[in-house]
PDB file of C-alpha atoms in Angstrom:
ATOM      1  CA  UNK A   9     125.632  -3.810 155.070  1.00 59.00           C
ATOM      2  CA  UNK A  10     126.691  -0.095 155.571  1.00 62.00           C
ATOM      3  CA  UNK A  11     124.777   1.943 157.610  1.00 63.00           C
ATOM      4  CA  UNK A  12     125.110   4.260 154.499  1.00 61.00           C
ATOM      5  CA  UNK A  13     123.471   1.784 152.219  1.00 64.00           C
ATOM      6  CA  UNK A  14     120.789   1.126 154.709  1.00 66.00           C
ATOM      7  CA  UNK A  15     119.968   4.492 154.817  1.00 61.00           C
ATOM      8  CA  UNK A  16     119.802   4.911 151.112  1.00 63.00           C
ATOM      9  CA  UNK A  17     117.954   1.779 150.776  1.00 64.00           C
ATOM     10  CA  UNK A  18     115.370   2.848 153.612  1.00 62.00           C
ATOM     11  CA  UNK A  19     115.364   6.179 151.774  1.00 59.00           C
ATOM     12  CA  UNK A  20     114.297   4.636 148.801  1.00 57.00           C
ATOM     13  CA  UNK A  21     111.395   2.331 150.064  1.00 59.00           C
ATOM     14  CA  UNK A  22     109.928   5.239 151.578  1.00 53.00           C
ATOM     15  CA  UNK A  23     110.210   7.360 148.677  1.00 51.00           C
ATOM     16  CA  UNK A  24     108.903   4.483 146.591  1.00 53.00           C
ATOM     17  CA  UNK A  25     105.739   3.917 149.189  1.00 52.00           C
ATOM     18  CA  UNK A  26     104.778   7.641 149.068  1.00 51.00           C
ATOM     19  CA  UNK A  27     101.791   8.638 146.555  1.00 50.00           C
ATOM     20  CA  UNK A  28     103.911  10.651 144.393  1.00 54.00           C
ATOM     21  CA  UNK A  29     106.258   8.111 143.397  1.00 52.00           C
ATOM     22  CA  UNK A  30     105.170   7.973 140.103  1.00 52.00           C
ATOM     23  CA  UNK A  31     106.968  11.350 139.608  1.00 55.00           C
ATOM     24  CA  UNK A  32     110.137  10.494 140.352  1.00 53.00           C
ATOM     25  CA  UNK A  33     110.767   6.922 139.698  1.00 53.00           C
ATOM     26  CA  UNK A  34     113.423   6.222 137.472  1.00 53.00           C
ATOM     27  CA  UNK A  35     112.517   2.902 136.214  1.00 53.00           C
ATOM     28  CA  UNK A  36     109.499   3.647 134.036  1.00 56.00           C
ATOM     29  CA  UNK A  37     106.524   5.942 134.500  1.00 64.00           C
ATOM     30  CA  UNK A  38     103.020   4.188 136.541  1.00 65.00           C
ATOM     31  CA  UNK A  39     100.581   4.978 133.913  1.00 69.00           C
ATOM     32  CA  UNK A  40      97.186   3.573 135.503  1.00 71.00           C
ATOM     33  CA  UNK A  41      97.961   5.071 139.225  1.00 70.00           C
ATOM     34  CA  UNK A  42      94.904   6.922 138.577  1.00 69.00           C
ATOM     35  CA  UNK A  43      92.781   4.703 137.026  1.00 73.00           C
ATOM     36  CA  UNK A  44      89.209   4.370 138.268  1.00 79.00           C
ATOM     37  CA  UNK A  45      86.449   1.635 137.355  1.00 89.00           C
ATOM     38  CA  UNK A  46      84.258   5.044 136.490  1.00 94.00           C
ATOM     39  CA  UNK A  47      84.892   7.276 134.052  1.00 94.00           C
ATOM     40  CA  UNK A  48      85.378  11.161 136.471  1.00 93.00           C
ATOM     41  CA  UNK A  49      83.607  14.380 135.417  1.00 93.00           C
ATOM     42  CA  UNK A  50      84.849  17.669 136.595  1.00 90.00           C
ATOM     43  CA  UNK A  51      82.279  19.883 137.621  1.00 90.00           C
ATOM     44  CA  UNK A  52      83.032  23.277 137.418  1.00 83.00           C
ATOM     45  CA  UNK A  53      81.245  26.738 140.005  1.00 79.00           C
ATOM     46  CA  UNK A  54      79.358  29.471 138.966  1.00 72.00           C
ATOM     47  CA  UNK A  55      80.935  31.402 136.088  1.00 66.00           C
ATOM     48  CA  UNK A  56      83.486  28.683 135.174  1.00 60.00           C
ATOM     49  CA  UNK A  57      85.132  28.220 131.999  1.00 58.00           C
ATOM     50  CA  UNK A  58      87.269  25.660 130.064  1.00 58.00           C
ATOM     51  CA  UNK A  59      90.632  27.611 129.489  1.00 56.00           C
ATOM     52  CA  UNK A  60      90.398  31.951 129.349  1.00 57.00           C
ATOM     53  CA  UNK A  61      93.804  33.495 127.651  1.00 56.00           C
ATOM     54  CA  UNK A  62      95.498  29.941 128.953  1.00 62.00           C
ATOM     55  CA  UNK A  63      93.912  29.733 131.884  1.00 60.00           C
ATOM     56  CA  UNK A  64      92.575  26.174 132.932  1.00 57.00           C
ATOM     57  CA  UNK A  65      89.765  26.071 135.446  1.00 61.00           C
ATOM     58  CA  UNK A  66      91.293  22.733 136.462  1.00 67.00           C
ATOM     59  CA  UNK A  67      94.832  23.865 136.145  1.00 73.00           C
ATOM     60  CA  UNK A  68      95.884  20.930 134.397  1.00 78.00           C
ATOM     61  CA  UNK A  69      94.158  18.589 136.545  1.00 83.00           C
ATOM     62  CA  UNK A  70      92.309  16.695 134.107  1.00 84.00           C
ATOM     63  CA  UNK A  71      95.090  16.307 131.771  1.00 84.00           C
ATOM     64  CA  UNK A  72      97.509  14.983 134.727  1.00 85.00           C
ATOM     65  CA  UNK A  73      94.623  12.257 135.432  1.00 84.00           C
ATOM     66  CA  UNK A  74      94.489  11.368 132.037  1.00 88.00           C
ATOM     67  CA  UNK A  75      98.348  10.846 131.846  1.00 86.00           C
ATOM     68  CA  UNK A  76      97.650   8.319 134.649  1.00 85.00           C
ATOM     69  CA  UNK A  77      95.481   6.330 133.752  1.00 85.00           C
ATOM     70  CA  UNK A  78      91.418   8.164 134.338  1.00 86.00           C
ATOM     71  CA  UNK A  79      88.721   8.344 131.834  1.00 90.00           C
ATOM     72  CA  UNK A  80      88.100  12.147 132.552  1.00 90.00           C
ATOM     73  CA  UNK A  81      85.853  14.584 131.255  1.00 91.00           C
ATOM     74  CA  UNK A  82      84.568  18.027 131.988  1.00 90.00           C
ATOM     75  CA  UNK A  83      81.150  19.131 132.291  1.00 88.00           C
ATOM     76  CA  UNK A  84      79.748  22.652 130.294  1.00 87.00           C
ATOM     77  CA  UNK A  85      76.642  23.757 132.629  1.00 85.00           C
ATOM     78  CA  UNK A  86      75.668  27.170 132.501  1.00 80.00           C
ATOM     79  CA  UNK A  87      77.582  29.568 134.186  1.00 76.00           C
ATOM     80  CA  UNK A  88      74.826  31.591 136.138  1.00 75.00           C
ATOM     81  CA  UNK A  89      72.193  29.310 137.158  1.00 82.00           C
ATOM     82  CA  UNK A  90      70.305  27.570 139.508  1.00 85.00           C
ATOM     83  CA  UNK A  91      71.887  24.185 141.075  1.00 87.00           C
ATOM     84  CA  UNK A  92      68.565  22.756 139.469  1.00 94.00           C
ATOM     85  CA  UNK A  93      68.685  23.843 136.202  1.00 92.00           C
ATOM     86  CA  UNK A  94      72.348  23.244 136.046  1.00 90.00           C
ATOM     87  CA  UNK A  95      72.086  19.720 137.157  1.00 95.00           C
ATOM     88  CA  UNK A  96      69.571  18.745 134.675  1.00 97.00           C
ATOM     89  CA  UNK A  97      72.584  19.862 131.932  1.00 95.00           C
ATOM     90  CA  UNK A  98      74.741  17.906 133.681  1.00 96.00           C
ATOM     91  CA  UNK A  99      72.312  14.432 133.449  1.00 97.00           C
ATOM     92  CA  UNK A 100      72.337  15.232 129.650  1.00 97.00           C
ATOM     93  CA  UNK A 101      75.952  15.637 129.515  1.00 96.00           C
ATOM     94  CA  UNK A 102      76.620  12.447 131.771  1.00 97.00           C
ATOM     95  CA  UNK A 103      74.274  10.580 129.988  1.00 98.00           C
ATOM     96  CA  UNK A 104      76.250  11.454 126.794  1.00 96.00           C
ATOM     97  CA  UNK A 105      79.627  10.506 128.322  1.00 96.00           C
ATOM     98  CA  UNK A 106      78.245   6.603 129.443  1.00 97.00           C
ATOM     99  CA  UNK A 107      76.858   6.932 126.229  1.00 96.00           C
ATOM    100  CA  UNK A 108      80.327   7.078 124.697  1.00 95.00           C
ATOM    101  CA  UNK A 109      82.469   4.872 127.615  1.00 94.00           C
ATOM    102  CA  UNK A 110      79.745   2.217 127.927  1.00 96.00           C
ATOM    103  CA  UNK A 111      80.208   2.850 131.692  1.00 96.00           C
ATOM    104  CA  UNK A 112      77.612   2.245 133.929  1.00 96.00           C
ATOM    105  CA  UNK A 113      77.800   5.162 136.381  1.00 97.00           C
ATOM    106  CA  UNK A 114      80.743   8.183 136.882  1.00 96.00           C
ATOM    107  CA  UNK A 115      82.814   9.675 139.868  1.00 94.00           C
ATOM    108  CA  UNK A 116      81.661  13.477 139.835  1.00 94.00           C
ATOM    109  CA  UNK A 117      84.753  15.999 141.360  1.00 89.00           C
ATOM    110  CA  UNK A 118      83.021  19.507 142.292  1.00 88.00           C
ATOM    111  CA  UNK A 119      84.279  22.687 142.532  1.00 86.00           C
ATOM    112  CA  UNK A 120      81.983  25.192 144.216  1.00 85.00           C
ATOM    113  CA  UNK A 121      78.933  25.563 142.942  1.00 86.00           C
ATOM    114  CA  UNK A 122      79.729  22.799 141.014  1.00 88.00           C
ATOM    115  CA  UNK A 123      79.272  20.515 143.892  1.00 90.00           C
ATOM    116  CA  UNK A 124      75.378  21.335 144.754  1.00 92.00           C
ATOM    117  CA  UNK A 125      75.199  20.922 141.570  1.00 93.00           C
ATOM    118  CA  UNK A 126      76.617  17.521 142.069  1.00 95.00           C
ATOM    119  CA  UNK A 127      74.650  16.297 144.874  1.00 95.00           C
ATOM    120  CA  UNK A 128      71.722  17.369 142.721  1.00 96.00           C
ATOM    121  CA  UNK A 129      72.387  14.638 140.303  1.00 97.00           C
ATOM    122  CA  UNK A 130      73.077  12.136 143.065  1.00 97.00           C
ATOM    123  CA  UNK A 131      69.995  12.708 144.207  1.00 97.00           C
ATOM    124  CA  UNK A 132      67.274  12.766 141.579  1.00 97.00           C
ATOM    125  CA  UNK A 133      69.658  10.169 139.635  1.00 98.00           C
ATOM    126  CA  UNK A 134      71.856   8.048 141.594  1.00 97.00           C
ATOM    127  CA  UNK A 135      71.539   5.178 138.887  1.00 98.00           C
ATOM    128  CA  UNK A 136      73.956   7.845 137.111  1.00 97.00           C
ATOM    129  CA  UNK A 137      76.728   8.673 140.329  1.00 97.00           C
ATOM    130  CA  UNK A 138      79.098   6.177 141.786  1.00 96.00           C
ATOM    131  CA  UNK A 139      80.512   9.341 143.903  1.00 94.00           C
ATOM    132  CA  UNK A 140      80.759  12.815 144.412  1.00 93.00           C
ATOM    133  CA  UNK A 141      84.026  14.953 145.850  1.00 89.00           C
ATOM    134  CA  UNK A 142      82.963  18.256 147.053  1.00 87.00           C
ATOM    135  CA  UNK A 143      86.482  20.667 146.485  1.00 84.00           C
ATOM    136  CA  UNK A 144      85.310  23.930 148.158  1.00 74.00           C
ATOM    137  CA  UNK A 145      82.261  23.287 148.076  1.00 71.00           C
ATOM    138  CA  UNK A 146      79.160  25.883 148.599  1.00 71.00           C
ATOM    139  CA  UNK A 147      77.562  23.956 150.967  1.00 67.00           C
ATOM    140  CA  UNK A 148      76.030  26.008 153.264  1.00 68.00           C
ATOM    141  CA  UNK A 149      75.319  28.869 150.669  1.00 63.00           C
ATOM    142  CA  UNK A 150      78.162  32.030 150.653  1.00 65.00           C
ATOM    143  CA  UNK A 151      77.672  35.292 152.636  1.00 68.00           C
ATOM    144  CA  UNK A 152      77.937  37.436 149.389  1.00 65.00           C
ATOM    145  CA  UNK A 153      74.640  35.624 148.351  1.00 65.00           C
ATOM    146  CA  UNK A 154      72.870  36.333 152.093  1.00 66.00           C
ATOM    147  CA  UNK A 155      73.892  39.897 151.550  1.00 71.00           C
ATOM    148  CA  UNK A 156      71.889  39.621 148.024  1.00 68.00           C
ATOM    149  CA  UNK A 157      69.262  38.438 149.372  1.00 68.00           C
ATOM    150  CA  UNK A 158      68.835  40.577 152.033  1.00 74.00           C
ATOM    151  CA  UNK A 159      68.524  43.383 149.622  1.00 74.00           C
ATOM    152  CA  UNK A 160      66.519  41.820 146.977  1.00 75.00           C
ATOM    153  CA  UNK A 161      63.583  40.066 148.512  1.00 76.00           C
ATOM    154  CA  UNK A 162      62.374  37.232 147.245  1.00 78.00           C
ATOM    155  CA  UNK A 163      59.576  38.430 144.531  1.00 79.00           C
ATOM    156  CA  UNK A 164      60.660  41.982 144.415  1.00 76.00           C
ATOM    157  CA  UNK A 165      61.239  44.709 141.649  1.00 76.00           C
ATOM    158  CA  UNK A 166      64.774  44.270 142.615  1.00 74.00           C
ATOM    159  CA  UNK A 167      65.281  40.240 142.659  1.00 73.00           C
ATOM    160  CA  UNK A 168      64.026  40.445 138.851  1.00 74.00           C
ATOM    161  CA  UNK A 169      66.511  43.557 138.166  1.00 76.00           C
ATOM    162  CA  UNK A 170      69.091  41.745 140.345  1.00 71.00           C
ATOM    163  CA  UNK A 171      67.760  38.648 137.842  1.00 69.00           C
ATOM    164  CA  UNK A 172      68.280  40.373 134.440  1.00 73.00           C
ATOM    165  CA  UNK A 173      71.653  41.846 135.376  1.00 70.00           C
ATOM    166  CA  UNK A 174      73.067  38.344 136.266  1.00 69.00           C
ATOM    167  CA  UNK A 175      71.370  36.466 133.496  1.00 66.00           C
ATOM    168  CA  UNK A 176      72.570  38.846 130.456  1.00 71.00           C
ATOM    169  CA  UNK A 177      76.647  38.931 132.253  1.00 66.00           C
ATOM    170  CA  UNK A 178      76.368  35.269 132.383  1.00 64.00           C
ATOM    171  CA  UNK A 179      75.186  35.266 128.643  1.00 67.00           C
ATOM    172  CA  UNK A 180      77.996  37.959 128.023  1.00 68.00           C
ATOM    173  CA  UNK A 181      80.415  35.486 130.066  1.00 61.00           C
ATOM    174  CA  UNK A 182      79.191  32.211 127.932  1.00 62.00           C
ATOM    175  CA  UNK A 183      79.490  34.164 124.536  1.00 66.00           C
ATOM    176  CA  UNK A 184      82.837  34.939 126.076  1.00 58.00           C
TER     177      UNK A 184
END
């Protein structure tokens, strides 16, 4: 054998090995690369949307995933609140999506906020999580929200005014 065709061959296995390969390949597309014994929900952060003048929060993500093979979903919590209150909206909604898959648990992908909000739900109902990815996750809080906080004490005139303003932009960004 050539050295040429060993190369090309060798070329080719790696190629083939590589997890892209279901890109390329010539010989049919892999349509259950990304299937997953779970159905996945995508958890969006604070202020996240679905799609704004053609804008995906995801960028496509969820829709590549489905192409391969995933049950995948994404969650609608509220866009300015607590990890709490917006993990309680996501047990409803996760309890609505096994309601629909007849899966037993889902795989939960975060993306800021979204992922306290995640490991909220793992926590007061792991019956409901077979995993969590955390993709820039606010784990350890943001320095924007230390800076808040040092200027609106907690129980003050201005936490509630800091309060209002957030709570009607977030309805203004819902309506939205």
């Amino acid at each position: 054998m050539s050295i040429q065709l060993r190369g090309l061959l060798a070329a080719l296995t790696l190629l083939a090995t590589t997890s892209q390969a279901h890109a390329w390949w010539p010989f049919g597309k892999d349509t259950s690369y990304a299937d997953t014994r779970y159905p996945i929900v995508l958890v969006g952060g604070i202020i996240a949307f679905d799609d704004i003048a053609g804008v995906d929060y995801f960028y496509g993500i969820a829709d590549n995933l489905r192409d391969y093979g995933a049950q995948v979903y994404e969650s609608n919590v509220s866009a300015l609140q607590s990890n709490e209150y917006r993990g309680e909206e996501l047990i409803v909604q996760i309890e609505n999506y096994l309601a629909v898959t007849g899966a037993d648990k889902v795989n939960l992908i975060a993306h800021s906020q979204g992922a306290p909000t995640s490991r909220y739900v793992a926590a007061v109902r792991p019956d409901l999580v077979a995993s969590v990815t955390s993709v820039h996750g606010e784990n350890r809080g943001t320095a924007l929200a230390d800076v808040i906080r040092g200027i609106t004490p907690e129980g003050g005139i201005t936490e509630g005014l800091a309060d209002s303003i957030a709570g009607a932009f977030g309805a203004l960004w819902e309506f939205a």
